[in-house]
XYZ file of C-alpha atoms in Angstrom:
120
model
C -54.478 -10.029 -43.738
C -55.854 -8.665 -47.028
C -53.947 -7.070 -49.888
C -55.288 -4.863 -52.695
C -53.144 -4.463 -55.729
C -53.955 -1.734 -58.283
C -52.858 -1.481 -61.867
C -53.615 0.487 -65.032
C -52.615 3.996 -64.205
C -50.495 6.134 -66.435
C -50.229 9.298 -68.515
C -52.947 10.233 -70.986
C -54.031 13.283 -72.913
C -57.218 15.038 -72.142
C -60.110 13.253 -73.750
C -58.396 9.854 -73.511
C -59.251 6.779 -71.501
C -57.721 4.464 -68.900
C -59.008 1.343 -67.178
C -57.914 0.721 -63.587
C -58.038 -2.682 -62.027
C -57.787 -3.719 -58.370
C -57.389 -7.359 -57.226
C -58.002 -8.329 -53.624
C -56.181 -11.362 -52.099
C -55.516 -12.933 -48.796
C -57.859 -14.214 -45.995
C -61.068 -13.238 -47.707
C -64.426 -14.834 -46.829
C -66.448 -12.142 -48.657
C -66.284 -8.620 -49.940
C -69.160 -6.234 -49.542
C -68.438 -2.765 -51.091
C -65.470 -1.891 -53.292
C -64.610 1.590 -54.282
C -62.187 3.875 -55.953
C -60.948 7.025 -54.150
C -58.697 9.644 -55.556
C -56.504 12.380 -54.184
C -55.493 15.337 -56.437
C -52.306 17.296 -55.627
C -53.043 19.623 -52.649
C -56.472 18.256 -52.097
C -58.167 15.800 -49.728
C -58.961 12.258 -50.704
C -62.450 11.908 -52.166
C -64.716 9.110 -53.249
C -64.895 8.759 -56.969
C -67.032 5.654 -57.423
C -68.284 2.674 -55.351
C -70.138 -0.580 -55.993
C -71.787 -3.116 -53.745
C -71.749 -6.841 -53.984
C -75.219 -6.663 -55.634
C -74.039 -4.294 -58.270
C -75.479 -0.972 -56.984
C -73.202 1.950 -57.960
C -72.502 5.434 -56.723
C -70.499 8.121 -58.512
C -69.202 11.527 -57.556
C -70.896 14.273 -59.535
C -67.640 15.229 -61.094
C -67.231 11.814 -62.803
C -70.802 10.874 -63.654
C -71.255 9.954 -67.242
C -67.495 9.549 -67.825
C -66.462 6.800 -65.274
C -67.868 3.392 -64.912
C -67.204 1.051 -61.976
C -67.685 -2.710 -62.207
C -66.596 -5.823 -60.358
C -65.932 -9.496 -60.970
C -66.938 -11.147 -57.713
C -65.421 -14.462 -58.681
C -62.055 -12.821 -58.992
C -62.357 -10.372 -56.124
C -61.528 -7.623 -58.618
C -62.989 -4.161 -59.114
C -62.467 -2.028 -62.308
C -62.727 1.689 -63.096
C -63.156 2.542 -66.735
C -62.364 6.214 -67.157
C -63.421 7.931 -70.341
C -63.193 11.536 -71.547
C -60.491 12.235 -69.000
C -59.834 15.804 -67.915
C -56.753 17.415 -66.348
C -58.649 17.779 -63.041
C -58.922 13.968 -62.931
C -55.160 13.898 -62.261
C -54.206 12.354 -58.955
C -53.448 9.087 -57.054
C -56.288 6.552 -57.249
C -56.762 4.227 -54.368
C -58.724 1.034 -54.242
C -60.819 0.344 -51.138
C -62.705 -2.780 -50.048
C -64.840 -3.672 -47.021
C -63.852 -7.296 -46.366
C -65.037 -10.088 -44.135
C -62.065 -12.315 -43.400
C -61.969 -16.030 -42.681
C -61.370 -15.346 -38.971
C -64.727 -13.411 -38.892
C -63.236 -9.848 -38.765
C -64.682 -7.055 -40.782
C -62.162 -4.512 -42.014
C -61.602 -1.593 -44.376
C -58.634 -2.186 -46.611
C -56.686 0.062 -49.056
C -54.436 -0.449 -52.013
C -51.058 1.366 -52.429
C -52.459 3.743 -55.029
C -51.782 4.237 -58.755
C -50.959 7.501 -60.433
C -53.209 8.925 -63.139
C -51.899 11.982 -64.961
C -54.030 13.757 -67.608
C -52.203 16.345 -69.669
C -53.688 19.324 -71.357
């Protein structure tokens, strides 16, 4: 069993910044990719940013140049620095991790989500 716990969401004005954190715990042998997904009201969940264990990153076009994903492998933690926030960034942000557990099972795990609201 693996748990992902997000923190750092909140309410900010357009142009402001937030930093999200996600810490993984449980029966973890190793973590490959970690990612942040988001779901705006009335829309499907989409990938915002992802990072591999080697540090390679991917960003959705809508957040390139504004968001930065990073990870601390020693702490099993991924971060999302969000700058120059726009109202369209509003939504629930979910942490995701591909995890190899100690009993040799590979799985895709999700956090509970954290709300980000950007006001005009």
